[in-house]
Short mmCIF file of C-alpha atoms in Angstrom, two decimals:
data_model
loop_
_atom_site.label_atom_id
_atom_site.label_comp_id
_atom_site.label_asym_id
_atom_site.label_seq_id
_atom_site.Cartn_x
_atom_site.Cartn_y
_atom_site.Cartn_z
CA MET A 1 10.43 -6.40 7.06
CA MET A 2 12.64 -9.13 8.07
CA VAL A 3 16.23 -9.01 8.78
CA ARG A 4 17.31 -12.61 8.46
CA CYS A 5 15.52 -15.73 8.38
CA ASN A 6 15.85 -19.32 7.70
CA HIS A 7 15.13 -20.50 4.33
CA ARG A 8 12.16 -22.19 6.09
CA HIS A 9 11.15 -18.66 6.70
CA ILE A 10 11.38 -18.17 3.01
CA LEU A 11 10.71 -14.53 2.78
CA VAL A 12 8.79 -14.27 -0.42
CA LEU A 13 7.84 -10.93 -1.60
CA LEU A 14 5.13 -11.29 -3.87
CA LEU A 15 6.39 -8.63 -6.20
CA THR A 16 5.59 -9.60 -9.50
CA LEU A 17 7.30 -8.09 -12.41
CA SER A 18 9.87 -5.79 -11.51
CA ILE A 19 7.87 -5.11 -8.38
CA GLN A 20 9.75 -6.30 -5.34
CA SER A 21 6.94 -8.52 -5.25
CA LEU A 22 4.70 -13.05 -4.38
CA ILE A 23 4.58 -16.62 -6.27
CA GLN A 24 6.33 -19.59 -7.78
CA ARG A 25 8.97 -20.60 -10.43
CA GLY A 26 10.10 -18.26 -13.18
CA SER A 27 12.52 -17.64 -15.97
CA GLU A 28 13.55 -14.32 -16.32
CA GLY A 29 12.30 -11.46 -14.52
CA PHE A 30 12.59 -10.54 -10.97
CA THR A 31 10.32 -9.01 -8.30
CA PRO A 32 7.23 -9.37 -5.42
CA ILE A 33 5.99 -10.21 -1.95
CA VAL A 34 7.27 -12.67 0.68
CA SER A 35 6.78 -16.17 1.60
CA ARG A 36 8.76 -18.69 3.20
CA ALA A 37 9.66 -22.28 2.71
CA ARG A 38 11.07 -24.99 4.96
CA ARG A 39 13.38 -27.69 4.32
CA THR A 40 12.61 -31.38 4.91
CA ALA A 41 14.12 -34.61 3.76
CA THR A 42 12.32 -34.81 0.64
CA SER A 43 9.81 -32.22 0.72
CA PRO A 44 10.14 -28.81 2.17
CA ASN A 45 7.67 -27.43 4.43
CA ARG A 46 4.96 -25.42 3.01
CA GLN A 47 4.69 -21.85 2.90
CA ILE A 48 1.84 -20.25 4.42
CA CYS A 49 -1.12 -21.91 3.06
CA LYS A 50 -4.76 -21.47 3.31
CA THR A 51 -6.26 -24.04 5.75
CA ASP A 52 -9.50 -25.73 5.33
CA GLY A 53 -12.67 -24.39 7.42
CA VAL A 54 -13.09 -20.85 7.98
CA ASN A 55 -13.53 -19.41 11.33
CA PRO A 56 -12.21 -15.77 10.86
CA SER A 57 -14.25 -13.91 13.56
CA GLN A 58 -14.38 -16.40 16.37
CA ARG A 59 -12.90 -15.01 19.44
CA LEU A 60 -10.48 -16.94 21.65
CA ARG A 61 -10.63 -16.48 25.35
CA LYS A 62 -7.59 -14.90 26.87
CA SER A 63 -5.12 -17.17 28.53
CA PRO A 64 -4.47 -16.47 31.98
CA SER A 65 -0.68 -16.92 31.36
CA ARG A 66 1.79 -14.09 31.30
CA CYS A 67 1.74 -11.37 28.65
CA VAL A 68 5.28 -10.08 27.54
CA GLN A 69 5.66 -6.42 26.51
CA LEU A 70 8.65 -5.69 24.25
CA ASP A 71 10.36 -2.57 23.40
CA ASP A 72 11.60 -3.52 19.88
CA ASP A 73 10.68 -4.80 16.81
CA ALA A 74 8.11 -27.02 1.11
CA SER A 75 7.26 -27.94 -0.33
CA ILE A 76 4.19 -26.86 -1.64
CA SER A 77 1.72 -29.16 -3.16
CA LEU A 78 1.04 -27.78 -6.38
CA SER A 79 -2.47 -27.78 -6.33
CA PRO A 80 -4.17 -24.32 -6.80
CA LYS A 81 -5.02 -24.14 -3.11
CA ASP A 82 -1.35 -25.05 -1.87
CA PHE A 83 0.18 -22.75 -4.56
CA LEU A 84 -2.07 -19.97 -3.23
CA ASN A 85 -1.52 -20.75 0.44
CA GLY A 86 1.82 -22.09 0.60
CA PHE A 87 3.41 -20.09 -2.07
CA ILE A 88 1.58 -16.87 -2.52
CA ARG A 89 0.22 -16.43 0.80
CA PRO A 90 3.51 -16.99 2.40
CA THR A 91 4.86 -14.39 0.20
CA ILE A 92 3.26 -11.92 2.27
CA PHE A 93 5.42 -12.44 5.25
CA ALA A 94 8.56 -11.70 3.47
CA VAL A 95 6.43 -9.31 3.69
CA THR A 96 5.99 -10.53 7.27
CA LEU A 97 4.14 -13.59 7.69
CA SER A 98 6.70 -15.39 5.82
CA PHE A 99 4.74 -15.17 3.21
CA ALA A 100 5.44 -14.12 0.28
CA THR A 101 7.33 -11.18 -0.14
CA ILE A 102 8.52 -11.06 -3.41
CA LEU A 103 10.95 -8.64 -4.90
CA SER A 104 11.36 -7.29 -8.35
CA GLN A 105 13.20 -4.74 -10.23
CA PRO A 106 13.81 -3.31 -13.70
CA VAL A 107 16.66 -4.61 -15.67
CA GLU A 108 18.88 -1.57 -15.03
CA ASN A 109 18.65 -2.25 -11.29
CA ALA A 110 18.90 -6.09 -11.54
CA ARG A 111 22.33 -6.16 -10.60
CA ALA A 112 21.98 -6.45 -7.01
CA LEU A 113 18.26 -6.50 -6.70
CA VAL A 114 18.02 -5.61 -2.99
CA PRO A 115 14.95 -4.15 -1.58
CA SER A 116 16.89 -1.03 -0.56
CA GLU A 117 17.60 -0.40 -4.13
CA ALA A 118 14.06 -0.55 -4.62
CA SER A 119 13.45 1.43 -7.27
CA SER A 120 13.08 -1.98 -8.53
CA PRO A 121 10.04 -4.24 -8.47
CA VAL A 122 8.95 -6.63 -5.92
CA SER A 123 6.01 -9.62 -5.15
CA GLU A 124 5.23 -16.17 -3.04
CA VAL A 125 6.87 -19.32 -3.07
CA THR A 126 7.73 -23.02 -2.73
CA SER A 127 10.55 -24.90 -1.49
CA VAL A 128 12.32 -28.07 -1.74
CA THR A 129 14.92 -29.78 0.53
CA ALA A 130 17.71 -32.26 0.02
CA SER A 131 17.89 -33.71 3.37
CA ALA A 132 16.12 -34.08 6.68
CA THR A 133 19.09 -33.46 8.87
CA PRO A 134 18.67 -30.69 11.38
CA LYS A 135 21.02 -28.37 9.51
CA LYS A 136 21.76 -28.36 5.74
CA SER A 137 24.28 -26.35 3.99
CA ALA A 138 22.99 -23.30 1.99
CA TYR A 139 24.00 -25.15 -1.16
CA ASP A 140 21.53 -28.06 -0.37
CA GLU A 141 18.76 -25.67 0.47
CA THR A 142 19.16 -23.67 -2.49
CA TRP A 143 19.38 -26.62 -4.79
CA ASN A 144 15.99 -28.01 -3.22
CA LEU A 145 14.32 -24.70 -3.41
CA VAL A 146 15.10 -24.16 -7.00
CA LYS A 147 14.19 -27.71 -7.95
CA LYS A 148 10.83 -27.40 -6.30
CA TYR A 149 9.73 -23.71 -7.11
CA ALA A 150 11.72 -22.45 -10.28
CA LEU A 151 9.29 -21.33 -12.83
CA ASP A 152 11.64 -22.45 -15.60
CA GLN A 153 11.43 -26.18 -14.75
CA SER A 154 14.00 -27.00 -17.50
CA PHE A 155 16.47 -25.12 -15.29
CA HIS A 156 17.81 -23.44 -18.34
CA GLY A 157 18.17 -26.62 -20.34
CA GLN A 158 20.29 -28.51 -17.77
CA ASN A 159 19.85 -31.66 -15.76
CA TRP A 160 19.48 -30.24 -12.19
CA ASP A 161 20.81 -33.28 -10.54
CA GLU A 162 23.93 -33.00 -12.62
CA ALA A 163 24.25 -29.32 -11.94
CA TYR A 164 24.23 -30.15 -8.24
CA SER A 165 27.45 -32.20 -8.57
CA LYS A 166 28.93 -29.92 -11.07
CA TYR A 167 29.02 -26.80 -8.85
CA TRP A 168 29.84 -28.28 -5.47
CA ALA A 169 32.80 -30.57 -6.75
CA GLY A 170 35.51 -30.48 -4.25
CA LEU A 171 33.72 -28.83 -1.50
CA ASP A 172 32.85 -30.25 2.06
CA LEU A 173 29.25 -29.00 2.42
CA SER A 174 29.15 -30.05 5.97
CA SER A 175 31.95 -27.74 6.99
CA ILE A 176 31.07 -24.52 8.74
CA ASP A 177 34.45 -23.15 8.22
CA ASP A 178 34.26 -22.79 4.47
CA GLU A 179 31.24 -20.62 3.92
CA GLU A 180 32.95 -18.28 1.55
CA ARG A 181 33.56 -21.10 -0.88
CA ILE A 182 30.29 -22.70 -0.38
CA MET A 183 28.46 -19.51 -0.97
CA LYS A 184 30.46 -18.97 -4.19
CA ALA A 185 29.35 -22.39 -5.45
CA THR A 186 25.71 -21.68 -4.38
CA LYS A 187 25.93 -18.36 -6.33
CA ASN A 188 27.36 -20.15 -9.32
CA LEU A 189 24.65 -22.85 -9.23
CA VAL A 190 21.66 -19.99 -9.13
CA ALA A 191 23.63 -18.20 -11.82
CA SER A 192 23.44 -21.23 -14.22
CA LEU A 193 19.65 -20.78 -14.41
CA GLY A 194 20.29 -18.03 -16.63
CA ASP A 195 17.80 -15.80 -14.89
CA LYS A 196 18.97 -12.28 -14.15
CA TYR A 197 16.36 -11.90 -11.35
CA SER A 198 17.25 -15.04 -9.48
CA ARG A 199 20.22 -14.42 -7.10
CA ILE A 200 21.76 -14.97 -3.69
CA LEU A 201 21.44 -12.16 -1.23
CA ASP A 202 24.19 -11.65 1.39
CA ARG A 203 23.08 -11.27 5.16
CA GLU A 204 23.05 -7.40 4.89
CA ALA A 205 20.77 -7.43 1.68
CA TYR A 206 18.54 -9.87 3.08
CA SER A 207 18.03 -7.76 6.18
CA ARG A 208 16.94 -5.00 4.09
CA ILE A 209 13.73 -6.79 3.05
CA GLN A 210 12.38 -6.12 6.37
CA LYS A 211 10.77 -3.06 4.97
CA PHE A 212 8.39 -5.21 3.37
CA ASP A 213 7.30 -6.72 6.68
CA LEU A 214 3.48 -6.10 7.01
CA ILE A 215 3.36 -7.36 10.57
CA GLY A 216 6.32 -5.61 12.01
CA VAL A 217 7.54 -8.06 14.61
CA GLY A 218 9.92 -10.35 12.45
CA ALA A 219 7.90 -13.44 12.70
CA THR A 220 7.00 -15.64 9.80
CA LEU A 221 3.60 -17.49 9.92
CA MET A 222 2.52 -20.37 7.82
CA PRO A 223 0.23 -23.52 8.19
CA ASP A 224 1.67 -26.71 9.49
CA PRO A 225 1.65 -29.23 6.52
CA VAL A 226 0.16 -31.70 8.73
CA THR A 227 -2.08 -30.27 11.58
CA LYS A 228 -2.89 -27.06 9.26
CA GLU A 229 -2.40 -25.05 12.62
CA ILE A 230 -0.66 -21.57 11.88
CA ILE A 231 2.67 -22.05 13.39
CA VAL A 232 5.88 -19.75 13.43
CA GLY A 233 7.48 -21.10 10.24
CA ALA A 234 11.04 -20.04 10.61
CA PRO A 235 13.20 -18.59 13.36
CA PRO A 236 12.48 -15.03 14.03
CA VAL A 237 14.35 -12.26 12.56
CA ALA A 238 17.35 -11.77 14.80
CA LYS A 239 16.81 -9.00 17.41
CA SER A 240 13.19 -8.55 16.29
CA ALA A 241 10.24 -8.28 18.71
CA ALA A 242 9.26 -11.93 17.98
CA ASP A 243 12.89 -12.99 18.66
CA GLU A 244 13.12 -10.95 22.03
CA ALA A 245 9.85 -12.28 23.07
CA GLY A 246 11.21 -15.87 22.81
CA LEU A 247 8.95 -17.12 19.81
CA LYS A 248 10.39 -20.28 18.28
CA MET A 249 10.00 -22.00 15.00
CA GLY A 250 7.20 -24.61 15.42
CA ASP A 251 5.32 -22.61 18.02
CA VAL A 252 1.56 -22.81 17.41
CA VAL A 253 -0.21 -19.37 17.04
CA PHE A 254 -3.72 -20.06 18.13
CA ALA A 255 -4.97 -16.37 17.84
CA VAL A 256 -3.81 -13.02 16.77
CA ASN A 257 -5.24 -10.03 18.71
CA GLY A 258 -7.92 -12.45 20.18
CA VAL A 259 -9.08 -13.81 16.89
CA GLU A 260 -8.46 -17.53 16.30
CA THR A 261 -6.24 -18.50 13.36
CA ALA A 262 -8.14 -21.85 12.68
CA GLY A 263 -9.04 -21.90 9.14
CA ARG A 264 -7.30 -18.77 8.10
CA THR A 265 -4.50 -17.82 6.03
CA ALA A 266 -1.51 -15.59 6.32
CA PHE A 267 -3.11 -13.00 4.09
CA ASP A 268 -6.12 -13.14 6.21
CA ILE A 269 -4.20 -12.44 9.32
CA ILE A 270 -2.40 -9.54 7.47
CA ASP A 271 -5.66 -8.04 6.39
CA GLN A 272 -6.91 -8.21 10.09
CA ILE A 273 -3.94 -6.56 11.50
CA SER A 274 -3.96 -3.87 8.53
CA ASP A 275 -7.67 -2.95 9.72
CA ASP A 276 -5.69 -1.10 12.50
CA PRO A 277 -2.48 0.04 10.85
CA ASN A 278 -1.46 2.52 13.70
CA ALA A 279 -1.56 -0.23 16.27
CA GLY A 280 1.77 -0.13 18.04
CA VAL A 281 1.56 -3.64 19.31
CA VAL A 282 0.18 -6.92 18.19
CA THR A 283 -0.65 -9.98 20.35
CA PHE A 284 -0.20 -13.63 19.57
CA THR A 285 -1.66 -16.46 21.68
CA ILE A 286 1.15 -19.15 21.69
CA ARG A 287 1.65 -22.82 22.36
CA SER A 288 5.30 -23.54 22.45
CA LYS A 289 6.42 -26.80 20.88
CA GLY A 290 6.30 -29.68 23.33
CA SER A 291 4.18 -27.96 25.79
CA ASP A 292 0.48 -27.68 26.47
CA ALA A 293 0.58 -24.29 28.16
CA VAL A 294 -0.97 -21.39 26.14
CA ARG A 295 0.27 -17.74 26.74
CA ASP A 296 -0.36 -14.51 25.26
CA VAL A 297 2.76 -12.57 23.91
CA THR A 298 2.47 -8.88 23.06
CA MET A 299 5.14 -7.41 20.85
CA LYS A 300 5.80 -3.91 19.66
CA ARG A 301 5.42 -3.39 15.87
CA GLU A 302 8.44 -1.97 14.25
CA PHE A 303 8.87 -0.90 10.57
CA LEU A 304 12.55 -0.14 10.16
CA GLU A 305 13.75 2.66 7.82
CA VAL A 306 10.38 2.62 5.86
CA LYS A 307 9.86 5.93 4.28
CA ASP A 308 6.17 7.22 3.52
CA PRO A 309 5.86 6.29 -0.24
CA VAL A 310 2.70 8.50 -0.63
CA SER A 311 2.47 12.25 -1.49
CA TYR A 312 -0.59 14.09 -2.57
CA ARG A 313 -2.39 17.36 -3.04
CA VAL A 314 -5.49 18.89 -4.65
CA THR A 315 -3.81 20.34 -7.87
CA GLU A 316 -6.76 22.48 -9.25
CA THR A 317 -10.59 23.27 -9.20
CA ARG A 318 -11.77 23.59 -12.84
CA SER A 319 -14.31 25.94 -14.19
CA ASP A 320 -17.06 23.16 -14.24
CA GLY A 321 -16.42 22.46 -10.61
CA THR A 322 -14.19 19.31 -11.03
CA LYS A 323 -11.68 19.28 -8.09
CA VAL A 324 -8.67 17.18 -9.00
CA GLY A 325 -6.90 15.00 -6.45
CA TYR A 326 -3.30 13.94 -7.27
CA VAL A 327 -1.52 11.13 -5.49
CA ARG A 328 2.05 9.86 -6.21
CA ILE A 329 3.33 6.46 -5.00
CA VAL A 330 6.92 5.80 -5.23
CA GLU A 331 7.15 2.17 -4.03
CA PHE A 332 4.88 -0.66 -2.59
CA ASN A 333 6.38 -0.93 0.85
CA SER A 334 4.78 -2.23 4.28
CA ILE A 335 3.14 1.13 4.90
CA VAL A 336 1.70 2.06 1.42
CA LYS A 337 -1.77 0.94 1.96
CA PRO A 338 -2.60 2.81 5.26
CA LYS A 339 -0.62 6.04 3.93
CA LEU A 340 -2.72 5.85 0.63
CA GLU A 341 -6.07 5.34 2.46
CA ALA A 342 -5.37 8.43 4.57
CA ALA A 343 -4.49 10.51 1.57
CA LEU A 344 -7.50 9.46 -0.42
CA ARG A 345 -9.78 10.19 2.64
CA ASP A 346 -8.29 13.58 3.05
CA LEU A 347 -8.60 14.44 -0.82
CA GLU A 348 -12.30 13.24 -0.53
CA SER A 349 -12.84 15.56 2.39
CA GLN A 350 -11.49 18.35 0.48
CA GLY A 351 -14.04 17.56 -2.18
CA ALA A 352 -11.83 15.96 -4.86
CA ASP A 353 -13.92 14.02 -7.37
CA ALA A 354 -11.56 13.25 -10.12
CA PHE A 355 -8.13 11.71 -9.52
CA VAL A 356 -4.54 11.02 -10.89
CA LEU A 357 -2.53 8.15 -9.63
CA ASP A 358 1.09 8.78 -10.43
CA ILE A 359 3.14 5.50 -10.36
CA ARG A 360 5.76 6.73 -12.89
CA GLY A 361 9.29 5.51 -11.83
CA ASN A 362 7.67 3.27 -9.31
CA PRO A 363 9.63 -0.23 -9.57
CA GLY A 364 7.09 -2.26 -7.57
CA GLY A 365 7.30 -3.78 -4.15
CA ALA A 366 4.82 -6.26 -2.30
CA PHE A 367 2.41 -7.73 -4.52
CA GLN A 368 -0.18 -8.03 -2.02
CA SER A 369 -0.11 -4.18 -1.64
CA ALA A 370 -0.84 -3.62 -5.22
CA VAL A 371 -3.88 -5.99 -4.99
CA GLU A 372 -5.13 -4.32 -1.85
CA ILE A 373 -4.76 -0.82 -3.24
CA ALA A 374 -6.79 -1.71 -6.17
CA GLY A 375 -9.50 -2.69 -3.66
CA LEU A 376 -9.58 1.07 -2.71
CA PHE A 377 -10.98 1.80 -6.22
CA MET A 378 -13.07 -1.32 -6.90
CA SER A 379 -14.80 -3.95 -4.88
CA ASP A 380 -14.40 -7.74 -5.37
CA LYS A 381 -12.82 -7.71 -8.89
CA LEU A 382 -10.21 -9.87 -10.55
CA ALA A 383 -6.94 -7.96 -9.91
CA THR A 384 -4.41 -10.42 -11.56
CA ASP A 385 -3.95 -14.25 -12.40
CA VAL A 386 -0.75 -15.82 -11.13
CA VAL A 387 0.62 -18.81 -13.02
CA ASP A 388 3.44 -21.19 -11.71
CA GLY A 389 5.63 -23.55 -13.57
CA ASN A 390 3.06 -26.31 -13.60
CA GLY A 391 0.26 -24.17 -15.24
CA VAL A 392 -1.55 -23.77 -11.88
CA ASP A 393 -3.53 -20.47 -12.10
CA LEU A 394 -4.45 -18.55 -8.87
CA LYS A 395 -6.75 -15.68 -9.35
CA PHE A 396 -6.40 -12.67 -7.01
CA ARG A 397 -9.53 -10.50 -6.38
CA THR A 398 -9.85 -7.24 -4.61
CA SER A 399 -11.40 -6.93 -1.09
CA LYS A 400 -15.01 -6.48 -0.67
CA ASP A 401 -16.60 -3.19 0.59
CA LYS A 402 -13.03 -1.46 1.08
CA VAL A 403 -13.61 1.04 -1.65
CA ILE A 404 -12.69 4.65 -0.57
CA ILE A 405 -12.93 6.51 -3.93
CA ASP A 406 -16.59 6.50 -5.61
CA GLU A 407 -16.22 4.03 -8.41
CA LYS A 408 -17.97 6.62 -10.90
CA ASP A 409 -15.26 9.22 -10.19
CA PRO A 410 -12.84 9.50 -13.17
CA LEU A 411 -9.30 7.95 -12.40
CA ALA A 412 -6.11 8.29 -14.63
CA ILE A 413 -2.93 6.34 -13.96
CA TRP A 414 0.31 7.90 -15.05
CA VAL A 415 3.08 5.37 -15.94
CA ASP A 416 6.35 5.30 -17.65
CA GLY A 417 9.11 2.94 -18.72
CA ARG A 418 10.23 2.48 -15.14
CA SER A 419 6.82 1.61 -13.77
CA ALA A 420 7.34 -2.08 -12.98
CA SER A 421 5.96 -5.24 -11.29
CA ALA A 422 3.60 -4.27 -8.73
CA SER A 423 2.89 -1.05 -10.25
CA GLU A 424 2.07 -3.08 -13.40
CA VAL A 425 -0.25 -5.19 -11.50
CA LEU A 426 -2.15 -2.19 -10.25
CA ALA A 427 -2.34 -0.44 -13.51
CA GLY A 428 -3.50 -3.62 -15.22
CA ALA A 429 -5.98 -4.42 -12.65
CA LEU A 430 -7.77 -0.97 -12.78
CA ARG A 431 -7.64 -0.71 -16.51
CA ASP A 432 -8.92 -4.25 -17.48
CA ASN A 433 -11.66 -3.72 -15.15
CA CYS A 434 -12.65 -0.34 -16.81
CA ARG A 435 -11.92 1.58 -13.65
CA ALA A 436 -9.04 3.71 -14.76
CA VAL A 437 -7.42 5.00 -18.05
CA VAL A 438 -3.61 4.52 -18.19
CA MET A 439 -1.54 7.53 -19.54
CA GLY A 440 2.16 8.06 -20.35
CA ASP A 441 4.76 5.65 -21.74
CA THR A 442 4.72 1.84 -22.10
CA THR A 443 5.64 0.36 -18.62
CA PHE A 444 8.79 -1.70 -18.05
CA GLY A 445 7.25 -5.13 -18.71
CA LYS A 446 8.07 -7.33 -15.86
CA GLY A 447 5.46 -10.10 -15.58
CA LEU A 448 7.59 -12.42 -13.40
CA VAL A 449 7.17 -13.11 -9.62
CA GLN A 450 10.09 -13.61 -7.50
CA ALA A 451 10.11 -15.39 -4.05
CA VAL A 452 12.63 -14.60 -1.29
CA TYR A 453 13.61 -17.53 0.80
CA GLY A 454 15.69 -17.12 4.00
CA LEU A 455 18.43 -19.66 4.16
CA GLU A 456 19.61 -21.36 7.38
CA ASN A 457 23.01 -19.30 7.39
CA GLY A 458 21.30 -15.93 7.24
CA TYR A 459 21.70 -15.50 3.43
CA GLY A 460 18.65 -15.21 1.07
CA LEU A 461 17.59 -16.68 -2.07
CA VAL A 462 15.60 -14.72 -4.71
CA LEU A 463 13.95 -17.05 -7.24
CA THR A 464 11.57 -16.52 -10.08
CA VAL A 465 8.67 -18.77 -9.13
CA ALA A 466 5.64 -17.66 -11.30
CA LYS A 467 4.36 -15.17 -13.91
CA TYR A 468 1.20 -13.14 -13.86
CA LEU A 469 -1.43 -12.02 -16.25
CA THR A 470 -3.56 -9.00 -16.32
CA PRO A 471 -7.32 -9.63 -15.47
CA GLY A 472 -7.97 -9.53 -19.31
CA GLY A 473 -5.32 -12.35 -19.79
CA THR A 474 -2.39 -10.32 -21.16
CA ASP A 475 0.95 -11.46 -20.42
CA ILE A 476 2.89 -8.18 -20.23
CA ASN A 477 6.39 -9.66 -19.49
CA LYS A 478 8.96 -8.06 -21.84
CA VAL A 479 6.04 -6.07 -23.32
CA GLY A 480 4.76 -3.87 -20.77
CA ILE A 481 1.42 -2.07 -20.53
CA VAL A 482 0.79 0.18 -23.53
CA PRO A 483 -1.06 3.38 -22.29
CA ASP A 484 -4.49 4.39 -23.65
CA ILE A 485 -3.37 7.85 -24.12
CA PRO A 486 0.32 8.65 -24.85
CA LYS A 487 2.30 11.09 -22.55
CA GLU A 488 2.37 13.91 -25.04
CA ASP A 489 -1.39 14.19 -25.08
CA ALA A 490 -1.93 14.38 -21.17
CA LEU A 491 1.04 14.35 -18.82
CA PRO A 492 3.32 17.28 -18.03
CA SER A 493 6.84 17.18 -19.36
CA ALA A 494 8.42 17.32 -15.92
CA PRO A 495 9.10 14.00 -14.17
CA GLY A 496 6.98 13.03 -11.20
CA PHE A 497 9.68 13.65 -8.59
CA LEU A 498 9.65 17.49 -9.18
CA PRO A 499 6.85 18.43 -6.62
CA LEU A 500 4.71 20.95 -8.56
CA LEU A 501 5.77 20.74 -12.26
CA GLY A 502 5.55 17.01 -12.10
CA SER A 503 2.04 17.04 -10.78
CA ASP A 504 0.38 19.39 -13.28
CA THR A 505 -2.90 17.77 -14.07
CA SER A 506 -4.30 20.42 -16.30
CA ARG A 507 -3.90 18.51 -19.49
CA VAL A 508 -5.93 15.52 -18.23
CA ASP A 509 -9.40 15.48 -20.08
CA PHE A 510 -11.37 13.82 -17.25
CA LYS A 511 -14.66 13.84 -19.41
CA ASP A 512 -12.83 11.60 -21.90
CA VAL A 513 -11.57 9.44 -19.09
CA LEU A 514 -15.19 8.95 -17.85
CA ARG A 515 -16.16 8.00 -21.43
CA ARG A 516 -13.38 5.51 -21.84
CA MET A 517 -14.35 3.96 -18.52
CA ASP A 518 -18.15 3.61 -19.50
CA SER A 519 -18.98 -0.12 -20.05
CA LYS A 520 -20.29 0.83 -23.58
CA VAL A 521 -16.84 1.61 -24.65
CA CYS A 522 -14.76 -0.49 -22.40
CA ALA A 523 -15.63 -4.13 -21.96
CA PRO A 524 -15.26 -5.04 -18.22
CA ILE A 525 -13.80 -8.14 -17.11
CA SER A 526 -16.49 -10.58 -15.44
#
């Protein structure tokens, strides 16, 4: 999604668990969705936060100024509102709006959890800053972000102020010629947290996070901490559409595609853009910093090297007339929602009335995508609770009136020990709401959310910032989701990546699935 950004742009993938996935401080788990953070003297700028007053549909008159066509692509106040807006919402941009894009991944992939290895989980953030100088070292930026947003506020049992002095000893942090040593010290600082999911990304690894960019122009949006206006919260990704269009950090975004941003969050804007997933361009109405002039900037949306994560087919028509639609999702990237919507609509048009959602081997991805996908099967239901290091609890609900599959159609979810993060968010959301029955092996068990922060020098910080609970209040970290029906009783012996053998649905008893989904048997979450 984004190629490099400033820590201000704190890409935070809200990928909870091993999901490449969105949220705040954590101890050991890595994953989610993208958000950004900015640095300031004593309190970093907030991530994308929800602003007060809602005005989502008000249209903004077009500015007479020029429209550019392109060819290419804090600290958070720890109140529930700010955590959501500044940490989680931002997550989505790492996913694009600077919002939270949090990454996550199973243990076996934790060594260099970069989105490209993403067979790992992924999912928002906060940030801190040591100084208000125009440019701080990556060491200072990282120290501040950890202090402000780490889920483990004991910092692995150490005094964080003392840790600052311990790991930079002997270095000139103001030097621009000693980057290698400074980054080594920064990596050691992060490693001292004892969290296998928190780490420093080099420039190349950080750039690969771009595949979780939901907007596709390389710009991070977030609310201004003072005015609450939506602004470009970090320098645009190098050579992205936003960069080529001349957008600068601090530019005010009055409208997106003619719809005012006042009173809206980054998530709201992402949802708006997602309503037309095939749109090749997006238009921002901008006022540059220090200017009163307003102009429209039209940018081409680019989703680099993002593979279609969805495959599907009608697997069988049974003697009782039941037609089974099978869908496999390999990761929750920036295009998973529109691809899944298209697949489900096609299966519906073919008459499918019973479904299998196969997320075996899916390590996760964007947290927001998991929540949005749950909304294709159930309307306005609690999808997950995200809890930060201060105990702030944010409840994420599915969208209203976005359901594609009849809520009475039986749904089975196939999982295994490599289903992590966002996959576990989705499975937990659907099962706890009595909308699906989980089959297979116990999932990976990554209940932690990581945020990805872009640092000033082009590197990135992945930090565990929160944990999540299923709608029923279950903490699945290190435990996983235990299936309702074991693999031996319903799944094919072949793995999901084998096109035909792995998608054999003949052993699934959909009458039993319907019985288990019935409110008389399953107690739904209110």
